[in-house]
Tab-separated table of C-alpha atoms in Angstrom:
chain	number	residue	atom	x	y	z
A	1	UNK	CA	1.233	-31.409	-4.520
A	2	UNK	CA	3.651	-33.919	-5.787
A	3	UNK	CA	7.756	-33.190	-5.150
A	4	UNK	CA	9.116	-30.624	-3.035
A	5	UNK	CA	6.852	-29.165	0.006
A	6	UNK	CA	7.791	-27.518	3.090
A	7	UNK	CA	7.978	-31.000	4.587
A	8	UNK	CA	11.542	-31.227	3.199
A	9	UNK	CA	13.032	-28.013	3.886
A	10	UNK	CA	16.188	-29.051	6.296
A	11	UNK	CA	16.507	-28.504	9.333
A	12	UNK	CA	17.687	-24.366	10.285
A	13	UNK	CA	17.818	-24.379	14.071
A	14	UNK	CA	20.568	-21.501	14.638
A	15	UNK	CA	20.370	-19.776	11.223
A	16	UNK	CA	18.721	-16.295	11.460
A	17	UNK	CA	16.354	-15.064	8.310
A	18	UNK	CA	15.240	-11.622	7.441
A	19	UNK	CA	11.575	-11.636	5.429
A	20	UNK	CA	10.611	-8.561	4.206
A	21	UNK	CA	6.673	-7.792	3.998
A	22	UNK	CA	6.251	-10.537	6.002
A	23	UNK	CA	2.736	-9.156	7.562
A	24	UNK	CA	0.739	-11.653	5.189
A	25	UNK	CA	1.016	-13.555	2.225
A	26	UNK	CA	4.350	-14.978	0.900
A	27	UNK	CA	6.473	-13.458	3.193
A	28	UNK	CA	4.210	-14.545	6.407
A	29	UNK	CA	3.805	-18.254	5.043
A	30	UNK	CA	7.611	-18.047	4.142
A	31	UNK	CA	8.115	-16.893	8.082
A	32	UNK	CA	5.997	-19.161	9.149
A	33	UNK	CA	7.782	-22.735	7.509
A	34	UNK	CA	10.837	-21.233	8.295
A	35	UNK	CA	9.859	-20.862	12.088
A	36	UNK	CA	8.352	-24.615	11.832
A	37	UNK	CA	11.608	-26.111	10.797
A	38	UNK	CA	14.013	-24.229	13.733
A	39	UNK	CA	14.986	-20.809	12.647
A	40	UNK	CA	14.485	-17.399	14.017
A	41	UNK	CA	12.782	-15.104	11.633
A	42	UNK	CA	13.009	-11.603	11.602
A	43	UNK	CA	9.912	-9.730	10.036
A	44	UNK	CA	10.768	-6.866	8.404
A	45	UNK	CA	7.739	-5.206	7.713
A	46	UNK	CA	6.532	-1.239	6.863
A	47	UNK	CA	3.074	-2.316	8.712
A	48	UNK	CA	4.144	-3.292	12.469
A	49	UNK	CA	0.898	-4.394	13.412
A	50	UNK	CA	-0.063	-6.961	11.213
A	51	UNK	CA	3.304	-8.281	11.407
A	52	UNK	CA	2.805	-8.229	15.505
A	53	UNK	CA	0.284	-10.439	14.510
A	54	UNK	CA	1.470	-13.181	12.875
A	55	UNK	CA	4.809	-13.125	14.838
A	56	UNK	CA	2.577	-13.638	17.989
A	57	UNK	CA	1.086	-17.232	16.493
A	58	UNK	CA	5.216	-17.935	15.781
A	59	UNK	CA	6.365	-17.854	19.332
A	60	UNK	CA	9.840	-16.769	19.979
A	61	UNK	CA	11.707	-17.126	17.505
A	62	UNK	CA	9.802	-14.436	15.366
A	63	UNK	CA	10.516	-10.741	15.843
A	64	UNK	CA	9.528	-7.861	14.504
A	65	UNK	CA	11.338	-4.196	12.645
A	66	UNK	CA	9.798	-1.755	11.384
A	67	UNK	CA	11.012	-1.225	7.663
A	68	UNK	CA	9.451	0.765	5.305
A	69	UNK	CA	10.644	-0.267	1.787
A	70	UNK	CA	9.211	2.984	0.200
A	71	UNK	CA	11.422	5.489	2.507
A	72	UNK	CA	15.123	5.260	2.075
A	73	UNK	CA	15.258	6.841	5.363
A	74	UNK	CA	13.812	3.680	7.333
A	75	UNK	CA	16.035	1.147	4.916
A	76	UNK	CA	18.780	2.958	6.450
A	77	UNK	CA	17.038	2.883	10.141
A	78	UNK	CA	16.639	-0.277	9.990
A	79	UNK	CA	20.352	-0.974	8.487
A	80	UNK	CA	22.051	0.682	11.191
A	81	UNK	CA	20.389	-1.425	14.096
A	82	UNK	CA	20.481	-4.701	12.120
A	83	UNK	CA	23.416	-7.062	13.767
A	84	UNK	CA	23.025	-9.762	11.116
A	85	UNK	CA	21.408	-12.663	9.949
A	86	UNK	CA	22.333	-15.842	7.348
A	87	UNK	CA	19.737	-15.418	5.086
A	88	UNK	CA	17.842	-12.169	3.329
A	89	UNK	CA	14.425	-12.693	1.614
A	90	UNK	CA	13.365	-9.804	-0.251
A	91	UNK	CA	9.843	-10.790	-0.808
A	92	UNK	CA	7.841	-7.589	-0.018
A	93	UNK	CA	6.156	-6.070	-2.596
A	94	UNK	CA	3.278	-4.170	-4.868
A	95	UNK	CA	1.902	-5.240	-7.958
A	96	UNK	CA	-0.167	-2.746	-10.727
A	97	UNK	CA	-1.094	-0.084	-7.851
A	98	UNK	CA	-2.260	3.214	-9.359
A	99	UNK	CA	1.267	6.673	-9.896
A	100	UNK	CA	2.100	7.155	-6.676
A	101	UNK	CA	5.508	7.821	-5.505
A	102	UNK	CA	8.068	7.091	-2.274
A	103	UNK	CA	9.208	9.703	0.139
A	104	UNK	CA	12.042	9.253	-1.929
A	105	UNK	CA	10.024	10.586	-5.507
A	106	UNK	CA	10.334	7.428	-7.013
A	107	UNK	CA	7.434	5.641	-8.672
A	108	UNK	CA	5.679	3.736	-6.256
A	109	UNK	CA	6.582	0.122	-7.802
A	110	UNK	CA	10.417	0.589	-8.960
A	111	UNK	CA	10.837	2.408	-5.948
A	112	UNK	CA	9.601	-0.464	-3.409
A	113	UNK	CA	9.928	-3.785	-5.718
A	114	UNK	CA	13.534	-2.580	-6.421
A	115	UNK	CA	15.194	0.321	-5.146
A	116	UNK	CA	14.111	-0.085	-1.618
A	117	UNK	CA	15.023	-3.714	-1.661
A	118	UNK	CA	18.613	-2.755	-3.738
A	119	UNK	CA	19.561	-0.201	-0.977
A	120	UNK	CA	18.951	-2.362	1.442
A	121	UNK	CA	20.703	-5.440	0.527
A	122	UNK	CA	23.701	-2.525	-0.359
A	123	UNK	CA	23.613	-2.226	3.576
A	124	UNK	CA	23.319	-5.306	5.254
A	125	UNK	CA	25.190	-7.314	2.807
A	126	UNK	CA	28.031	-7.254	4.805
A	127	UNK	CA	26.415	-9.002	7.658
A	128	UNK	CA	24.505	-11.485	5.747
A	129	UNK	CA	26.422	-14.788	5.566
A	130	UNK	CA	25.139	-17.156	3.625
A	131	UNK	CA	22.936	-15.835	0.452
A	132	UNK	CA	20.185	-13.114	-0.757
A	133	UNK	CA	16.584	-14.326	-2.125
A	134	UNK	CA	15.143	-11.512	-4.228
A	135	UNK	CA	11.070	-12.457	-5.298
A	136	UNK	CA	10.660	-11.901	-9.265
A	137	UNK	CA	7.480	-12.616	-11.105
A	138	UNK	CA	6.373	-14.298	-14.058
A	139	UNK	CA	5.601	-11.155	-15.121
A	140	UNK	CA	8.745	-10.574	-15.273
A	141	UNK	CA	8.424	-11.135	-19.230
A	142	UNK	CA	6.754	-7.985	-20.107
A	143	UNK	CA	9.395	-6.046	-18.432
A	144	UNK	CA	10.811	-3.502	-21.052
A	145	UNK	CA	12.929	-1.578	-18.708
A	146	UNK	CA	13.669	2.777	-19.547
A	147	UNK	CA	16.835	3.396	-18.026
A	148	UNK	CA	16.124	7.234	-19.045
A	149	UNK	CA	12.810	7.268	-17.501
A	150	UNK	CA	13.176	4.674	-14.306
A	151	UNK	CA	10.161	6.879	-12.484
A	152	UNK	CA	8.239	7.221	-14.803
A	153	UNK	CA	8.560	10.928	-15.198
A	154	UNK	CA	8.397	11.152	-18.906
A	155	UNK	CA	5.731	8.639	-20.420
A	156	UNK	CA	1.962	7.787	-19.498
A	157	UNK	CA	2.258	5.662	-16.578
A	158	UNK	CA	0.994	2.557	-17.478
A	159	UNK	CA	0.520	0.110	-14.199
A	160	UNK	CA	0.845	-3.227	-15.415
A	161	UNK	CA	4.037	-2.094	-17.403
A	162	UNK	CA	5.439	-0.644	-14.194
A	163	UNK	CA	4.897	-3.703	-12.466
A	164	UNK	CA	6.620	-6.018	-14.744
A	165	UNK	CA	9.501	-3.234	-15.363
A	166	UNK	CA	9.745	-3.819	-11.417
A	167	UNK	CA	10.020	-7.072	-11.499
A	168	UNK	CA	12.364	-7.312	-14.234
A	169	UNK	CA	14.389	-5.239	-12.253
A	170	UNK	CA	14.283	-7.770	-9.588
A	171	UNK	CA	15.713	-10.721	-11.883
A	172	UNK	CA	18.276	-8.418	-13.038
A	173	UNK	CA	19.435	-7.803	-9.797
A	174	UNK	CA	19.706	-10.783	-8.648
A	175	UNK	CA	21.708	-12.650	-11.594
A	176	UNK	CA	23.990	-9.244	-11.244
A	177	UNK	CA	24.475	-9.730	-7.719
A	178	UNK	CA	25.307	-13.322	-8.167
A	179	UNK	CA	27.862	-12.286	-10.843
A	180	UNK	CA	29.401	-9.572	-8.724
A	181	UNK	CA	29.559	-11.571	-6.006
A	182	UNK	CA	31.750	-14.758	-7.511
A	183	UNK	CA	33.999	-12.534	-9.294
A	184	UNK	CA	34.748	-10.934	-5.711
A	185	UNK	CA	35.647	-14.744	-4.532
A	186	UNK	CA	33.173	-14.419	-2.035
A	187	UNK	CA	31.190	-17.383	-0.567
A	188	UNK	CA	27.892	-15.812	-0.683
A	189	UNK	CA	25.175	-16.566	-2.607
A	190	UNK	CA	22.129	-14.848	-5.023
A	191	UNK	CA	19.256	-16.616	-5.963
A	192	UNK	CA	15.723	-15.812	-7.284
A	193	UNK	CA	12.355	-16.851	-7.213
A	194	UNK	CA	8.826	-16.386	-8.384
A	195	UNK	CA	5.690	-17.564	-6.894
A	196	UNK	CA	4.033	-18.897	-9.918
A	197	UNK	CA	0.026	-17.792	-9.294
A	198	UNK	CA	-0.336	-17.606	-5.970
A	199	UNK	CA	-3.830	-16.192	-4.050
A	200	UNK	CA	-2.765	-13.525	-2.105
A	201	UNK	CA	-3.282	-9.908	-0.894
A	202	UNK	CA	-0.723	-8.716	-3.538
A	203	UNK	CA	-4.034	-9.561	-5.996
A	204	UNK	CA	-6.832	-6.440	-5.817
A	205	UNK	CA	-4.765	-2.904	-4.799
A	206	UNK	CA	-5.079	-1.770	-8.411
A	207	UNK	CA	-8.396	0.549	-7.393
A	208	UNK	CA	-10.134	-0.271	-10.484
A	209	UNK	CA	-12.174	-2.924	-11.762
A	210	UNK	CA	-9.282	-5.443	-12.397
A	211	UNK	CA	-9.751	-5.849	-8.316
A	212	UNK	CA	-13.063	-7.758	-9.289
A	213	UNK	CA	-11.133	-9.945	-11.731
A	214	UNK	CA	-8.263	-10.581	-8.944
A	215	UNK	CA	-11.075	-12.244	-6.305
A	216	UNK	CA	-12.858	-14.334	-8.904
A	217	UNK	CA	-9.126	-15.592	-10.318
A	218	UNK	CA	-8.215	-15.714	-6.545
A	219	UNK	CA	-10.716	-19.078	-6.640
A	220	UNK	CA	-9.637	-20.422	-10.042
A	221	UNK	CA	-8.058	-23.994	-9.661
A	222	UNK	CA	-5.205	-22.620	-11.579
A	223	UNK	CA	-4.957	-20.230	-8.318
A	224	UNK	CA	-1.868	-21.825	-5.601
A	225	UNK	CA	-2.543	-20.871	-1.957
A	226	UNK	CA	-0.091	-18.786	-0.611
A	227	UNK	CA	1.907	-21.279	1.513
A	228	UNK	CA	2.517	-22.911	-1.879
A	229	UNK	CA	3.606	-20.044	-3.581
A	230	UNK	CA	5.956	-19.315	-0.764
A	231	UNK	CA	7.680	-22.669	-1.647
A	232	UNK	CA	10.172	-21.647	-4.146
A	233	UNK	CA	11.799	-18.408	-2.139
A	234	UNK	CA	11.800	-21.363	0.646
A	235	UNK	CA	13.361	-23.457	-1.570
A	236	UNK	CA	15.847	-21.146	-3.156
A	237	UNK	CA	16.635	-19.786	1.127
A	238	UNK	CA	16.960	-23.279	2.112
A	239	UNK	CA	18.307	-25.804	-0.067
A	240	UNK	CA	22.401	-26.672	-0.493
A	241	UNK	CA	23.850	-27.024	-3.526
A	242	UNK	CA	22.051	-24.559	-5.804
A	243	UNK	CA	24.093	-22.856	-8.402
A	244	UNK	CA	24.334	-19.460	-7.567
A	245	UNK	CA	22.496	-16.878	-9.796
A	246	UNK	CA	19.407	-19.157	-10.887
A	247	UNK	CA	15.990	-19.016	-10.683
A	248	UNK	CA	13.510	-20.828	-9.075
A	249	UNK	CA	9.138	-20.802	-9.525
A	250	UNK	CA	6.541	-23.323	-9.849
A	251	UNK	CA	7.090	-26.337	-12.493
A	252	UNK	CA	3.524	-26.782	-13.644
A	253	UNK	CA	1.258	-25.650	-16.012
A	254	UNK	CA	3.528	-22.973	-17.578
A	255	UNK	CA	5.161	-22.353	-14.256
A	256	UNK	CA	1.681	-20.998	-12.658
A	257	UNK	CA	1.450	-23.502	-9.824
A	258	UNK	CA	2.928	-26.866	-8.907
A	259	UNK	CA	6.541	-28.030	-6.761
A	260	UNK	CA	9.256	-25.573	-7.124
A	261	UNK	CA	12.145	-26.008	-9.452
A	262	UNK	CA	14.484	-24.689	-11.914
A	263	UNK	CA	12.947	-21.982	-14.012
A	264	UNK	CA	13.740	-20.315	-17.440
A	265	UNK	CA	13.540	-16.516	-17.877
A	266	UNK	CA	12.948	-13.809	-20.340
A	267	UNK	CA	16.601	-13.933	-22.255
A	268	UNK	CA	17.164	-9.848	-22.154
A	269	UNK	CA	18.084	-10.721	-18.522
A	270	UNK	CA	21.256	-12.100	-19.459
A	271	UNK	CA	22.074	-8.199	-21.178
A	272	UNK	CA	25.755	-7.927	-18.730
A	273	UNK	CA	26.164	-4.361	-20.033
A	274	UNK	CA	22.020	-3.344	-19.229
A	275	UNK	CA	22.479	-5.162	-15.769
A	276	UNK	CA	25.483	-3.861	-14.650
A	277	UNK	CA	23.868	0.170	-16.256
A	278	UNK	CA	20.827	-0.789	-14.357
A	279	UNK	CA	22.594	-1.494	-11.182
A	280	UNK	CA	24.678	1.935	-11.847
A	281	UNK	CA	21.576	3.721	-12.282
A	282	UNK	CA	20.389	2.046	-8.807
A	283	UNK	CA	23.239	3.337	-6.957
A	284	UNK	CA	22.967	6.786	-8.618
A	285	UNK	CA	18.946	6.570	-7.294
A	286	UNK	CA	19.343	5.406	-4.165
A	287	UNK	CA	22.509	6.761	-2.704
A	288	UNK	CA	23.899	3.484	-1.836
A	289	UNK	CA	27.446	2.142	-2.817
A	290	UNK	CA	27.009	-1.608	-3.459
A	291	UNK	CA	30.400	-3.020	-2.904
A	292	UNK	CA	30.469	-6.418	-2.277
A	293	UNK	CA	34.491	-6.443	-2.661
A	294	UNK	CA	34.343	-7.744	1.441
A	295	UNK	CA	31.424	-9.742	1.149
């Protein structure tokens, strides 16, 4: 791959990261770099195991919480023992999984993709220090976002539209945040990123035969391994000097795969008055106050 690589993320010996769903995948390759370059990663994962795992082939400077993005209850569990960190990933997610819902009652994707991740930056905000990551998708573009019907309560759930409503929902947040957060004055930072197409075990939980599709595409050339699609959420953690509030994915072949940089998004994103409802709606869901007045 030509430009950026994990080879020149700087130095972080001293900074602390949080990486949620860091069991496998993004999050684990993301842990994994960000281990290899000095910094002590904290995997926050709902599967304790797995992440036991990978954080044994780490060494020291990876640990492991339980957090379970789909219970409100263990975002606020793990919230209340959290002591702080510079930098929050929130890369955990599920893509095009079958109606299901969280402890919580909220549709399985919104609820994990967005909510869980919303509450908790709402609670350890205050004790990050330096920015917030929040992993979009390209799918982003098919988002089409019900305010009135966030669960899904009301129409025929459709999977792949709940997906990219979730991930939508991700972008959102994170320009919002970004917004909020200079207009408080405050020195913290909100980026986003998307992994382009990146082979991972996000691909085949859909139960159906699209899980076929997902391994054959899985071996496509067009297909990024997943340390390289953890490149531009390590790029966007990592890098000084990035304007707060943009977005960052893969600059090849339609932003599928290739070095990270600078990408566009779908233009409703920019919608202040359906962000800042959205985020409304978000505290109304979840329970959490996002102030970030003393961030």
């Amino acid at each position: 791959m030509n430009g950026w690589t994990s080879a020149n993320i700087p130095d972080q010996t001293g900074r602390t990261f949080v990486v949620t769903g860091a069991n496998s995948g993004l999050g684990a390759e993301t842990a994994k770099a960000l281990v290899g370059v000095g910094a002590n990663v904290i995997l926050a994962c709902r599967n304790t195991a797995k992440a036991d795992a990978v954080a044994s082939k780490l060494g020291p400077n990876a640990t492991v919480a339980q957090l379970d993005l789909a219970d409100l209850a263990s975002v606020r569990s793990f919230a209340s023992s959290f002591t702080g960190a510079d930098v929050l990933i929130n890369n955990a997610g599920l893509m095009a999984v079958p109606l299901r819902r969280t402890a919580d009652g909220f549709e399985m994707q919104i609820g994990t993709n967005h909510l869980g991740h919303f509450a908790l930056t709402a609670l350890l905000l205050p004790k990050i220090t330096d920015r917030v990551v929040t992993v979009s998708s390209g799918v982003h573009q098919i988002g089409n976002i019900q305010l009135d019907d966030l669960n899904w309560e009301k129409r025929r759930y459709r999977r792949w539209q709940a997906y990219g409503d979730s991930k939508m929902a991700n972008l959102m947040f994170g320009l919002e945040l970004a917004k909020r957060l200079a207009e408080a004055g405050s020195s913290k930072e909100s980026f986003i990123a998307h992994p382009g197409y990146a082979a991972t075990e996000l691909q085949g939980r859909s139960e159906n035969f699209m899980d076929v599709l997902a391994k054959l595409s899985n071996k496509l050339p067009i297909a990024q391994s997943a340390a390289d699609g953890a490149l531009p959420q390590l790029y966007a953690a990592t890098m000084s000097g990035l304007p707060s509030g943009t977005y960052y994915g893969p600059t090849k072949f339609f932003g599928l795969h290739g070095a990270p940089g600078r990408n566009k998004y779908k233009k409703a994103a920019d919608d202040a008055d359906f962000r800042a409802a959205l985020w409304a709606e978000s505290e109304k869901l979840t329970g959490e106050k996002f102030d970030v007045s003393g961030s």
